[in-house]
Coordinates of C-alpha atoms in Angstrom, one line a residue:
M787 CA 100.4 38.9 -9.1
D788 CA 98.1 37.7 -6.0
E789 CA 98.8 39.6 -3.6
D790 CA 97.9 36.4 -1.2
A791 CA 100.7 34.6 -2.3
V792 CA 102.9 37.8 -2.0
N793 CA 102.1 38.4 1.5
T794 CA 102.1 35.1 3.1
R795 CA 103.5 36.1 6.0
D796 CA 100.5 38.3 7.2
R797 CA 98.7 34.6 7.6
S798 CA 100.9 34.1 10.7
T799 CA 100.0 37.8 12.3
P800 CA 97.6 37.7 14.9
L801 CA 95.5 40.8 15.9
R802 CA 95.4 41.5 19.2
V803 CA 91.7 42.1 20.2
L804 CA 91.3 44.5 23.1
S805 CA 87.3 44.6 24.4
R806 CA 85.8 47.2 26.1
S807 CA 86.2 45.4 29.2
D808 CA 90.1 45.1 28.2
L809 CA 90.9 48.9 28.1
A810 CA 88.0 49.5 31.3
D811 CA 90.9 50.2 33.6
V812 CA 93.8 50.4 31.8
P813 CA 95.8 53.1 34.0
I814 CA 96.6 56.7 31.9
T815 CA 96.0 59.8 33.7
P816 CA 94.9 63.3 32.1
G817 CA 97.4 64.5 31.6
E818 CA 98.9 61.9 29.6
V819 CA 95.6 61.8 27.5
V820 CA 95.9 65.8 26.7
R821 CA 99.7 65.6 25.8
A822 CA 99.0 62.9 23.4
V823 CA 95.7 64.6 21.6
E824 CA 98.1 67.8 21.9
D825 CA 101.3 66.3 20.0
A826 CA 98.1 64.9 17.4
Y827 CA 96.9 68.2 16.7
L828 CA 101.1 69.8 16.1
A829 CA 101.6 66.8 13.7
F830 CA 98.9 67.6 11.7
A831 CA 99.5 71.1 11.8
A832 CA 102.9 70.5 10.5
G833 CA 102.1 68.4 7.7
D834 CA 103.1 65.0 9.2
S835 CA 99.7 63.7 9.9
D836 CA 96.6 63.0 7.4
N837 CA 93.0 63.5 8.2
P838 CA 90.4 62.8 5.4
R839 CA 87.0 63.9 5.5
K840 CA 84.9 60.7 7.1
L841 CA 82.1 59.2 5.4
S842 CA 78.8 59.0 6.3
V843 CA 75.9 56.8 5.7
A844 CA 72.4 57.1 7.0
N845 CA 68.7 55.2 7.0
P846 CA 66.3 57.4 5.5
D847 CA 64.1 57.0 8.1
G848 CA 66.5 58.1 10.8
W849 CA 67.3 54.8 12.2
S850 CA 70.6 54.6 12.1
V851 CA 73.8 56.2 11.1
A852 CA 77.1 55.0 10.4
Y853 CA 80.7 56.9 10.0
A854 CA 83.8 55.5 9.1
M855 CA 86.8 57.6 9.1
L856 CA 90.7 56.9 7.9
G857 CA 93.8 58.5 9.5
R858 CA 97.7 58.2 9.6
D859 CA 99.6 59.8 11.8
G860 CA 102.7 60.3 10.7
R861 CA 105.0 60.7 14.3
R862 CA 103.6 57.5 16.0
R863 CA 103.9 56.1 12.4
V864 CA 100.8 54.6 13.2
V865 CA 97.4 53.9 10.5
A866 CA 93.8 53.7 12.0
M867 CA 90.4 52.9 10.8
K868 CA 87.3 53.8 13.5
T869 CA 84.1 52.9 12.5
S870 CA 80.7 53.7 14.3
Y871 CA 77.3 52.9 13.9
K872 CA 74.3 54.2 16.4
F873 CA 71.1 52.5 15.8
D874 CA 68.4 54.7 17.3
P875 CA 64.8 54.4 16.1
G876 CA 62.6 55.6 19.1
H877 CA 65.4 58.0 20.5
D878 CA 64.9 56.0 23.4
R879 CA 67.8 54.6 25.9
S880 CA 65.8 51.2 25.7
T881 CA 66.3 50.3 22.2
K882 CA 69.6 52.6 21.1
R883 CA 72.7 50.9 20.1
Y884 CA 75.8 52.2 19.7
Y885 CA 79.2 50.2 18.6
T886 CA 82.2 52.3 17.8
T887 CA 85.8 50.5 17.3
I888 CA 89.0 51.6 15.9
T889 CA 92.2 49.5 14.2
L890 CA 95.8 50.5 14.4
Y891 CA 98.3 49.5 12.1
D892 CA 102.2 49.9 12.7
D893 CA 103.4 51.9 9.2
T894 CA 107.0 51.0 10.1
T895 CA 106.9 47.2 9.8
G896 CA 103.3 46.5 8.7
A897 CA 102.2 44.6 11.5
P898 CA 98.8 45.0 12.9
I899 CA 99.0 46.6 16.6
A900 CA 95.1 45.9 17.6
M901 CA 91.3 46.0 17.4
M902 CA 90.0 47.8 19.9
D903 CA 86.5 49.1 21.6
C904 CA 86.3 52.8 21.0
A905 CA 83.8 53.6 24.0
R906 CA 87.2 55.0 26.4
V907 CA 89.3 56.5 23.5
G908 CA 86.0 58.5 22.9
A909 CA 86.0 59.2 26.6
L910 CA 89.0 60.4 27.4
R911 CA 89.7 62.3 23.8
T912 CA 87.2 64.3 23.7
P913 CA 87.4 66.1 27.4
A914 CA 91.2 66.4 26.3
V915 CA 90.7 68.1 23.3
S916 CA 88.3 70.7 25.7
A917 CA 91.1 71.1 27.8
L918 CA 93.1 72.8 25.0
L919 CA 90.6 74.8 23.7
V920 CA 89.9 76.3 27.1
R921 CA 93.8 76.8 27.5
E922 CA 94.3 78.5 24.2
T923 CA 91.1 80.8 24.3
V924 CA 90.2 81.5 28.5
R925 CA 90.9 85.1 30.0
R926 CA 93.9 86.3 31.9
G927 CA 92.6 85.4 35.6
A928 CA 90.2 82.7 34.2
E929 CA 89.1 80.6 37.5
S930 CA 86.1 79.5 37.8
V931 CA 83.7 77.0 35.4
L932 CA 80.3 76.0 35.3
L933 CA 79.8 72.2 33.6
I934 CA 76.6 71.7 31.8
G935 CA 76.0 67.7 32.1
T936 CA 76.3 65.1 33.9
G937 CA 77.1 62.3 31.3
T938 CA 80.0 60.2 30.0
Q939 CA 81.4 63.6 29.2
G940 CA 80.7 65.9 32.0
R941 CA 81.8 63.1 34.0
N942 CA 85.8 63.1 32.6
A943 CA 85.3 66.9 32.1
L944 CA 86.9 68.2 34.9
P945 CA 90.0 66.2 35.5
H946 CA 91.1 67.1 32.3
L947 CA 90.6 70.5 32.0
L948 CA 92.3 70.8 35.4
A949 CA 95.3 69.2 34.0
A950 CA 95.6 71.7 31.2
N951 CA 94.2 74.6 33.3
P952 CA 95.3 74.7 37.1
Q953 CA 94.3 78.0 37.4
L954 CA 90.3 77.1 37.4
R955 CA 89.8 76.5 40.7
K956 CA 86.5 77.9 41.7
L957 CA 84.2 75.0 39.9
M958 CA 80.5 74.0 39.3
V959 CA 78.2 71.5 38.4
Y960 CA 74.7 71.7 36.6
G961 CA 72.6 68.5 36.0
T962 CA 69.1 66.7 36.4
H963 CA 70.7 63.2 37.5
P964 CA 71.9 62.5 41.0
E965 CA 73.8 59.3 39.8
G966 CA 75.7 61.8 37.3
L967 CA 76.0 64.1 39.9
A968 CA 77.5 61.8 42.2
A969 CA 80.0 60.5 39.3
V970 CA 81.4 63.8 38.1
H971 CA 82.3 64.5 42.1
R972 CA 83.3 61.3 42.6
Q973 CA 85.9 61.3 39.7
L974 CA 87.1 64.7 40.3
A975 CA 87.9 63.7 43.6
E976 CA 89.7 60.6 42.2
Y977 CA 91.8 63.0 40.4
D978 CA 92.5 65.9 42.9
R979 CA 91.4 65.3 47.0
H980 CA 91.1 68.7 47.3
A981 CA 89.1 70.2 44.6
V982 CA 86.1 71.9 45.5
L983 CA 83.0 71.2 43.6
E984 CA 79.7 73.0 44.0
T985 CA 76.7 71.9 42.6
V986 CA 74.0 74.3 41.3
D987 CA 70.6 75.0 40.6
D988 CA 70.0 77.5 38.5
P989 CA 73.0 77.2 35.0
R990 CA 71.6 80.6 33.9
A991 CA 72.7 82.7 37.5
A992 CA 75.8 80.6 37.4
A993 CA 76.9 81.3 33.8
A994 CA 76.3 84.8 34.6
G995 CA 79.5 85.1 37.1
A996 CA 81.4 81.7 35.1
D997 CA 84.9 82.4 32.7
V998 CA 84.5 79.0 31.4
V999 CA 81.2 76.7 30.1
L1000 CA 81.6 73.2 29.1
A1001 CA 78.3 72.6 27.4
T1002 CA 78.3 68.8 27.9
A1003 CA 74.6 67.6 28.3
G1004 CA 72.9 65.4 26.1
P1005 CA 69.9 66.0 23.8
G1006 CA 67.1 65.8 26.4
T1007 CA 68.6 68.6 28.0
E1008 CA 66.0 71.5 28.4
V1009 CA 69.2 74.1 29.1
A1010 CA 70.4 76.3 26.0
L1011 CA 72.3 79.2 27.5
E1012 CA 71.6 81.9 25.2
A1013 CA 74.1 85.0 24.4
D1014 CA 73.2 87.0 27.1
D1015 CA 73.7 84.6 29.5
L1016 CA 77.2 84.3 29.2
A1017 CA 80.0 86.8 31.1
P1018 CA 81.7 89.2 28.9
G1019 CA 85.6 87.5 28.6
S1020 CA 84.2 84.4 28.7
T1021 CA 85.2 81.2 27.2
A1022 CA 82.1 79.2 26.0
V1023 CA 82.7 75.5 24.3
L1024 CA 80.1 73.5 23.1
V1025 CA 80.7 69.4 23.2
G1026 CA 77.3 68.3 23.3
Y1027 CA 74.3 70.4 24.3
G1028 CA 73.2 73.1 26.5
L1029 CA 74.2 76.3 24.4
A1030 CA 71.1 78.1 22.3
P1031 CA 72.3 79.1 18.3
S1032 CA 72.7 82.9 19.8
A1033 CA 75.7 81.6 21.8
L1034 CA 77.6 81.2 18.3
A1035 CA 75.7 84.2 16.7
G1036 CA 76.6 86.3 19.3
A1037 CA 80.8 85.6 20.2
D1038 CA 83.2 87.9 19.2
R1039 CA 85.2 85.6 18.0
V1040 CA 84.6 81.6 17.1
I1041 CA 87.2 78.8 17.5
A1042 CA 86.8 75.4 16.5
T1043 CA 88.8 71.9 16.2
S1044 CA 87.7 71.7 12.3
A1045 CA 85.6 74.4 10.7
E1046 CA 84.6 72.1 8.1
Q1047 CA 83.4 69.6 10.7
M1048 CA 81.6 72.6 12.1
R1049 CA 79.6 73.1 8.9
L1050 CA 78.8 69.1 8.8
T1051 CA 77.8 68.8 12.4
G1052 CA 77.3 72.2 13.9
T1053 CA 73.5 72.8 11.6
D1054 CA 71.2 73.4 14.8
M1055 CA 73.3 76.3 15.8
A1056 CA 72.2 78.2 12.7
G1057 CA 71.1 81.7 13.3
P1058 CA 67.1 82.9 12.6
D1059 CA 68.5 83.1 8.4
G1060 CA 69.9 79.4 8.6
R1061 CA 73.3 80.1 8.0
L1062 CA 76.5 79.3 10.3
R1063 CA 78.9 82.0 11.8
D1064 CA 82.4 81.2 10.0
V1065 CA 85.3 79.8 12.3
D1066 CA 87.7 82.5 12.9
A1067 CA 90.4 80.1 14.0
E1068 CA 91.2 76.1 14.1
L1069 CA 92.7 74.8 17.5
A1070 CA 95.6 73.3 15.0
R1071 CA 96.5 76.3 14.3
I1072 CA 96.9 78.5 17.4
L1073 CA 98.8 75.5 18.9
D1074 CA 101.5 76.1 16.4
R1075 CA 100.9 79.8 16.7
R1076 CA 100.0 80.2 13.4
A1077 CA 96.6 81.8 14.6
V1078 CA 95.2 83.0 17.9
G1079 CA 92.6 81.9 20.1
R1080 CA 91.8 85.1 21.8
R1081 CA 92.4 88.7 21.2
S1082 CA 91.3 90.7 24.2
D1083 CA 89.8 89.7 27.8
E1084 CA 86.8 91.2 26.8
E1085 CA 86.2 89.3 23.9
K1086 CA 83.3 86.5 24.6
I1087 CA 84.5 83.4 22.7
F1088 CA 82.1 80.0 21.3
V1089 CA 84.2 77.6 21.0
Y1090 CA 82.8 74.2 18.6
N1091 CA 84.4 70.5 20.0
S1092 CA 84.2 68.3 17.0
G1093 CA 86.1 64.7 16.3
L1094 CA 89.5 64.2 14.8
V1095 CA 90.4 61.0 14.2
L1096 CA 93.6 62.2 14.4
T1097 CA 93.1 62.4 18.4
D1098 CA 91.6 59.0 18.4
I1099 CA 94.4 57.5 16.8
A1100 CA 96.5 58.9 19.5
V1101 CA 94.5 58.0 22.5
A1102 CA 93.9 54.5 21.1
H1103 CA 97.6 54.1 20.7
A1104 CA 98.7 54.9 24.2
L1105 CA 95.6 52.3 25.8
A1106 CA 96.6 49.9 23.0
E1107 CA 100.4 49.6 24.4
L1108 CA 99.9 50.0 28.2
A1109 CA 97.0 47.5 27.5
I1110 CA 99.3 45.6 25.5
S1111 CA 101.9 45.4 27.6
Q1112 CA 100.2 44.6 30.5
G1113 CA 99.2 41.4 28.7
R1114 CA 95.6 42.2 28.0
G1115 CA 93.0 41.5 24.9
T1116 CA 93.2 37.9 22.6
E1117 CA 95.1 37.0 20.2
V1118 CA 92.7 36.0 16.8
A1119 CA 94.7 34.5 14.0
L1120 CA 92.6 36.5 11.6
W1121 CA 94.6 35.8 8.5
D1122 CA 95.3 32.5 9.3

């Protein structure tokens, strides 16, 4: 039988479209984002959710790359599809184009929830994941942090980090863009007006005394901290750029959000022999206590933070519910 004949009710179901501007100022705290992301990992660890491997296609000349990711959050009863497309022929900001969307469906009623821009979702879930990774790997008594990079990820890093690790009070940032540095200071002050953030000129000297290093810089950074630059007992988290391959090769322990994802996207961190260090434990198994993040206070731990679509679903769903409750977005009769 024709599916269109069976599902005639779908034709009257509108799709809520939430644009970047609709979502830009939806109020959600770093603590709420961290909790949503942690819940997504725990559901995955318990086998309640599905996170298949992403699909990708790329232009042979390197002009563009596109990804498609499907996931099912079994606790929220939400199915989602995320897509991203980057067009960057000249590796130049003037020509670069990047589009990412996520579409959510209610898996209890079969109704669409929303199709939404995914920029803010990614800007929030990545630092929330870093915050959890640090929480599970930081040594006892740790209090100092060095943030490298002042782009979108750098600007959101510290509020989320402190939401999960309030004991970290000595905060340092290194960056080369004055407007980015100002934005990092501003966003931290909005989260905690009493927090003190020092801008440092020498990232290597700062790293020597840092318990945590968050490397969120862009590909143009000249900073690449080596293993010997990192303090004994430190946790170094790679989100973007800022750490050299030796930081991975010389680590006592390697933690990742996904070992498979690290093998796919972390090839630039391979050692001189072209091989990538194996992952000792993944975040989901650490959170549900089937694995440990840190074994001793002396270990240097390298952490690789890569995307997991289930975390996008968790944050997107939270944002969509808030936005819809406020009457935001546009309803489109897509199936009419």
